[in-house]
Coordinates of C-alpha atoms (C1' of nucleotides) in Angstrom, one line a residue:
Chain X
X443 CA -127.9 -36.9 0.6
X444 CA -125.7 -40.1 0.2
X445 CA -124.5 -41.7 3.0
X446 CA -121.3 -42.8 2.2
X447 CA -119.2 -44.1 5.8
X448 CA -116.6 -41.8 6.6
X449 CA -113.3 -44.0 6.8
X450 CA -110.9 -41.5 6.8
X451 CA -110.1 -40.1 10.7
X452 CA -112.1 -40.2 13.6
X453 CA -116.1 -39.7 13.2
X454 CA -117.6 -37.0 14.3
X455 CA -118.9 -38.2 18.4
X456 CA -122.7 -37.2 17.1
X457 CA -124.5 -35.8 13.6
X458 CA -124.1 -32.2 14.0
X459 CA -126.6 -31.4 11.7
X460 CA -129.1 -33.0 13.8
X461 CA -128.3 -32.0 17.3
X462 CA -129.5 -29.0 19.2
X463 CA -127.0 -26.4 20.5
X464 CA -126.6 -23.7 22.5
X465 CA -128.5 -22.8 25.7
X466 CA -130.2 -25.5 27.4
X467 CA -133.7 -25.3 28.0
X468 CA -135.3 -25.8 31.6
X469 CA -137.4 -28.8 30.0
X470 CA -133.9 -30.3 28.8
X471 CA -132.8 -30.1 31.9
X472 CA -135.2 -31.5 33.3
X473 CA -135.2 -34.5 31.0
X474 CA -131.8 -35.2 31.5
X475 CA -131.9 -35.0 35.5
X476 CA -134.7 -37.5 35.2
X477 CA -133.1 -39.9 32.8
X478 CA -129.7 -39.9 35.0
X479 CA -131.7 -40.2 38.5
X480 CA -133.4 -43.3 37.0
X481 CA -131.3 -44.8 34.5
X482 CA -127.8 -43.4 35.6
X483 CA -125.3 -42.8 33.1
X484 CA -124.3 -46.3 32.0
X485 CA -120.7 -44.7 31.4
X486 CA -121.6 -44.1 27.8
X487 CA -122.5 -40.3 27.6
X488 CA -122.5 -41.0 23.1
X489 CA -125.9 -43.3 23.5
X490 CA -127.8 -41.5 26.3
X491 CA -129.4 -38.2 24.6
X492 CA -131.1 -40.6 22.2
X493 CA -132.6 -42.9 24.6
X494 CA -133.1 -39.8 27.0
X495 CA -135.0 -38.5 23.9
X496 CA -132.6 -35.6 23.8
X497 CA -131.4 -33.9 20.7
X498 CA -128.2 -33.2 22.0
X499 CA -124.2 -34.5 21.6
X500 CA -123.4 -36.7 24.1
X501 CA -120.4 -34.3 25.1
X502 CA -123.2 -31.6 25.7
X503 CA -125.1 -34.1 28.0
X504 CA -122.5 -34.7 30.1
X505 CA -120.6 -31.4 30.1
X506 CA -124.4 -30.1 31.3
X507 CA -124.6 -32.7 33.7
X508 CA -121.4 -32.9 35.1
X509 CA -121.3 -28.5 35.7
X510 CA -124.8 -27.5 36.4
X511 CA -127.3 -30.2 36.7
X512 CA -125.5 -33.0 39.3
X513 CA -126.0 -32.7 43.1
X514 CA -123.9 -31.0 45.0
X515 CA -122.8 -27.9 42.2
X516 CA -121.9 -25.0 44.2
X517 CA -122.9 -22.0 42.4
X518 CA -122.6 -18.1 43.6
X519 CA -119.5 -16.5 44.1
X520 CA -116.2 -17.7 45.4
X521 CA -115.1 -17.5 48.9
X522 CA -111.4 -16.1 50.3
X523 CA -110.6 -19.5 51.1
X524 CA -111.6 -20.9 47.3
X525 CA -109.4 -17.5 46.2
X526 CA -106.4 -18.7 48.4
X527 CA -106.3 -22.9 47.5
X528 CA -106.8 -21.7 44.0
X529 CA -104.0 -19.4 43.6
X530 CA -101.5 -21.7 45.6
X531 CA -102.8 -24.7 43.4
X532 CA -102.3 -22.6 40.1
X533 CA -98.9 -22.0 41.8
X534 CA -97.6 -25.5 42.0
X535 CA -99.2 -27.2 39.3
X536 CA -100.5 -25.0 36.9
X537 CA -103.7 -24.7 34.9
X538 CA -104.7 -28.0 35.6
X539 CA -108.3 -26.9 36.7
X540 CA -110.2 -30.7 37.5
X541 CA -107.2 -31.0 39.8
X542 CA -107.9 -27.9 41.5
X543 CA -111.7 -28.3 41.5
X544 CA -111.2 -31.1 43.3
X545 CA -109.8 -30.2 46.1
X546 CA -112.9 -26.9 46.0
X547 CA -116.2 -29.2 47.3
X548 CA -119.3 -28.6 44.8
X549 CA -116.9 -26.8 42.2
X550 CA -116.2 -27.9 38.5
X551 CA -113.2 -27.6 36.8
X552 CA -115.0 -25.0 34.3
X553 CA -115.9 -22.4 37.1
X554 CA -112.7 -22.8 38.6
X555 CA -111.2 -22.0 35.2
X556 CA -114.0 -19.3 34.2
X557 CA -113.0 -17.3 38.0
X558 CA -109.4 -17.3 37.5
X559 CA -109.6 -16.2 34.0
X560 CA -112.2 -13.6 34.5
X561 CA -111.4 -12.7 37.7
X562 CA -108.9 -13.8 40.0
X563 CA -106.1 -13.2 37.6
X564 CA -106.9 -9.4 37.6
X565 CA -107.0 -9.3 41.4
X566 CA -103.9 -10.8 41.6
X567 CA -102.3 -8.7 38.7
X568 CA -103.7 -5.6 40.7
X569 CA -101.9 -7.1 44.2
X570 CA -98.3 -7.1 42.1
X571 CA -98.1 -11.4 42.7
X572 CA -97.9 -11.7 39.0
X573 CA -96.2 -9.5 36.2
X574 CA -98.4 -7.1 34.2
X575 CA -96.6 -8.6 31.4
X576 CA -96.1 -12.1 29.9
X577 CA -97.8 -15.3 31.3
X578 CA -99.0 -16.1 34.1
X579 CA -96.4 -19.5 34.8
X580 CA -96.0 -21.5 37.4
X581 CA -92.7 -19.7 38.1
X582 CA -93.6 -16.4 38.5
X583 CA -96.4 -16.9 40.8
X584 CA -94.5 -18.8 42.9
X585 CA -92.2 -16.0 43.1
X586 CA -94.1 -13.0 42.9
X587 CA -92.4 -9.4 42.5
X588 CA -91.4 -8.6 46.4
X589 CA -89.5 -11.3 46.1
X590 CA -87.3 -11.0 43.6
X591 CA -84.5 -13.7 45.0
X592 CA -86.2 -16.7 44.0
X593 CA -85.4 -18.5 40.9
X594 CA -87.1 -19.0 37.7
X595 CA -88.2 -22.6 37.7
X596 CA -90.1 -22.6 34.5
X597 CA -87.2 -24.5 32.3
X598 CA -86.0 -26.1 35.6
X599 CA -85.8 -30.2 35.2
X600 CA -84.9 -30.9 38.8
X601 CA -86.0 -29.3 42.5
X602 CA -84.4 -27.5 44.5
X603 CA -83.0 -29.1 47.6
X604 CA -85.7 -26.8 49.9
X605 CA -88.9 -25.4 49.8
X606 CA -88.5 -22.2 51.8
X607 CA -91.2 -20.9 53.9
X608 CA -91.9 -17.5 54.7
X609 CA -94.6 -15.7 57.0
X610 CA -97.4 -13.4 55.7
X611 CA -98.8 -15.5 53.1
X612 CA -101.5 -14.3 51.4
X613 CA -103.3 -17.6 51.8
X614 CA -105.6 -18.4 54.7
X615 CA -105.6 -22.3 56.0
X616 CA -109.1 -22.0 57.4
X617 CA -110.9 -24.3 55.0
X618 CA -108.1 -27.2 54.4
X619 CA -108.4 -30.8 55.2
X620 CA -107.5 -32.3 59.0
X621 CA -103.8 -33.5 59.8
X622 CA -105.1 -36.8 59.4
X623 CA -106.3 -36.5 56.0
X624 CA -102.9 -35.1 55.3
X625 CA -100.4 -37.6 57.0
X626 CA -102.5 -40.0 54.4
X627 CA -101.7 -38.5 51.5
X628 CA -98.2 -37.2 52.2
X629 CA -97.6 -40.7 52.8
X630 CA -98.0 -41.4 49.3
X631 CA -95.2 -39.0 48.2
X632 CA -92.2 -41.1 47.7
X633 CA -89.5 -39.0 50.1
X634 CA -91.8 -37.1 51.4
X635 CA -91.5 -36.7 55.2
X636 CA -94.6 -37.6 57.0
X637 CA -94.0 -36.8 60.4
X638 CA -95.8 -34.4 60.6
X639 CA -95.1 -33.4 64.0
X640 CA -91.2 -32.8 62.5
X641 CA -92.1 -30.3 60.0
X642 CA -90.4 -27.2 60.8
X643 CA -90.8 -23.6 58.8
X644 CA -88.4 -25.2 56.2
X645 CA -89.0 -28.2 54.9
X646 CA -86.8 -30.4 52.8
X647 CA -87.9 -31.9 49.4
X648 CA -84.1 -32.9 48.4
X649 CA -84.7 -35.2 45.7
X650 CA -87.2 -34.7 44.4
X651 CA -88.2 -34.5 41.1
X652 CA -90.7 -31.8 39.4
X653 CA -92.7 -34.7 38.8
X654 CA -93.0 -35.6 42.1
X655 CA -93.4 -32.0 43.0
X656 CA -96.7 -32.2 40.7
X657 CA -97.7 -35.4 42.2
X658 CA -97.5 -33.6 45.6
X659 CA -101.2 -34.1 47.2
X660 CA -102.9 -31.5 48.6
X661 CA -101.3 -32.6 52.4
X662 CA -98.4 -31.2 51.8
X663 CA -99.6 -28.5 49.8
X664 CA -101.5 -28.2 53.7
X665 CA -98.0 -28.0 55.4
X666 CA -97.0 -25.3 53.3
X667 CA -100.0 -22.7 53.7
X668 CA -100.3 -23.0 57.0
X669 CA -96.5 -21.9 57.5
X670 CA -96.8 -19.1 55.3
X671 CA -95.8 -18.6 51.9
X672 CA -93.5 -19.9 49.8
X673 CA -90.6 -20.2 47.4
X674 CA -87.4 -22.0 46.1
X675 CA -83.8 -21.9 47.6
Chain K
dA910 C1' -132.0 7.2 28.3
dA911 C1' -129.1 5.3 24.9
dA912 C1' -125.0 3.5 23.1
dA913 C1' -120.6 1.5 23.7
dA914 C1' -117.4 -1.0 26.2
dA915 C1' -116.3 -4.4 29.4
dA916 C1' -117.2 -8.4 32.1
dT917 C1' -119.1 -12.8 32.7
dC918 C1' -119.9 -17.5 31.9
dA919 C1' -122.2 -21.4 29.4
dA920 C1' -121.1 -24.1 25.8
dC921 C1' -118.3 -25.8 22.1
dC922 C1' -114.0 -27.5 20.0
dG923 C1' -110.3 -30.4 19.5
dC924 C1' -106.6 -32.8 21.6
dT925 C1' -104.9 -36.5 24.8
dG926 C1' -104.8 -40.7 27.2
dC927 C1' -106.9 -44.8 28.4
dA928 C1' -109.6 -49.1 27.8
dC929 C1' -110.7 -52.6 25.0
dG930 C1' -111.0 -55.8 21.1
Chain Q
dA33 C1' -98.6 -54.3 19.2
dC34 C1' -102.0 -51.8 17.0
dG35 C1' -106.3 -49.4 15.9
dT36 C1' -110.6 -47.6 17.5
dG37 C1' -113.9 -45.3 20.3
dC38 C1' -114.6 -43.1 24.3
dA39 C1' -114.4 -39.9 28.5
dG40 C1' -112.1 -36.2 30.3
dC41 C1' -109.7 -32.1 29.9
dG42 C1' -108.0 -27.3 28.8
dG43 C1' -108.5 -23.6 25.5
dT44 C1' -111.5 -20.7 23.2
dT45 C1' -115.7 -18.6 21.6
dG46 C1' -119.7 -15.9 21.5
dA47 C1' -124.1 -14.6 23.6
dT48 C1' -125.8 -12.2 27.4
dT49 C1' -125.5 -9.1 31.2
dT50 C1' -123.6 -5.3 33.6
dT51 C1' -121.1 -1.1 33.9
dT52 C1' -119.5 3.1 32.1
dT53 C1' -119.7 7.1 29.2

DNA sequence: AAAAAAATCAACCGCTGCACG
DNA sequence: ACGTGCAGCGGTTGATTTTTT
């Protein structure tokens, strides 16, 4: 075969002709582990299967590495508390799963995305917070069908001048971060109020914008579950 | 007990954004 | 300023396992 260099786009990250797929094998595994405990990763995940001796992509490598094989991985089944920060994260900002899965200890962003598509979805489908029907947005979590009043914020550009908070949320607060952790990080939210001791059952976000509402750490998303649950008004 | 259907989840694909020359 | 190569990410696929009929 003639081995004329490909000019036109991007090449392909590895020769897929000559790369294993599929399941990795417990001797892989092993081989990787111990070429990353002794050599690290040298942040180039393209070069490492071949000097790890591995027939694999780099993208396998690392997707292997960085889900199942690095300390730390969590595996087994997911906890009320992991139910409860995922569903309020998926609330606020969507399926951006490495965001949530960072805030779950020892969980990757592909487990996180695997429960809630398999999984939590349906029990949450089943408990009437989202519609049978149609996506599963931002919006209509938020506002889920006993409470109809709330707004639909899926087109909206701007906040609303409050973020109401209601008793009964679904979500327990046993497993979030200290007060301390969270007058950190709510510091870092330009108008966000940090006196903590000042937050009341309604707190104001007036101005706002939904990008700042995305950028909103997990402190405040703190302040909010442990009041209760929430919407728009 | 066997077949079919449903559920699960590991892995791949392709896009995006960033760093660097 | 621009092009290139990379890691990181979310969406999707498909093999395997479990449950139901």
């Amino acid at each position: 075969m003639s081995q004329t260099p490909n000019t036109m786009g991007r090449a392909p990250c590895c020769d897929k002709a000559n790369v294993k797929r599929g399941p990795w094998s417990p001797e892989e595994d092993a081989i990787l582990k111990g070429y990353i405990h002794s050599h690290g990763t040298d942040g180039n995940w393209i070069s490492l299967p071949q000097k790890a001796g591995l027939k694999r992509c780099g993208k396998s490598c690392r997707l292997r590495w960085l889900n199942y094989l690095r300390p730390g991985i969590k595996l087994g089944g997911f906890t009320e508390e992991e139910d409860s920060i995922i569903c309020s994260l998926f609330s606020s900002i969507g399926s951006r799963w490495a965001v949530i899965a960072s805030k779950l200890p020892g969980r990757t962003d592909n487990d996180v995305k695997n429960y809630w598509n398999t999984r939590l979805k349906k029990k949450l489908l089943a408990g009437g917070w989202i519609p049978a029907t149609g996506n599963t947005t931002t919006a209509n979590i938020i506002n889920p069908s006993p409470n109809p009043s709330y707004p639909d914020l899926s087109t909206a550009s701007t906040l609303p001048h409050q973020i109401h908070l209601e008793p009964n949320f679904f979500c327990p607060s046993s497993s979030l971060p200290s007060l301390t952790d969270v007058s950190d990080s709510a510091s870092s939210v330009a108008g966000a109020n940090t006196d903590l001791s000042s937050w009341t059952t309604e707190e104001s976000y007036s101005g706002l914008s939904i990008d700042n509402l995305l950028d909103l750490d997990f402190g405040i998303m703190y302040k909010i579950l442990s009041n209760g649950s929430f919407g728009f008004s």
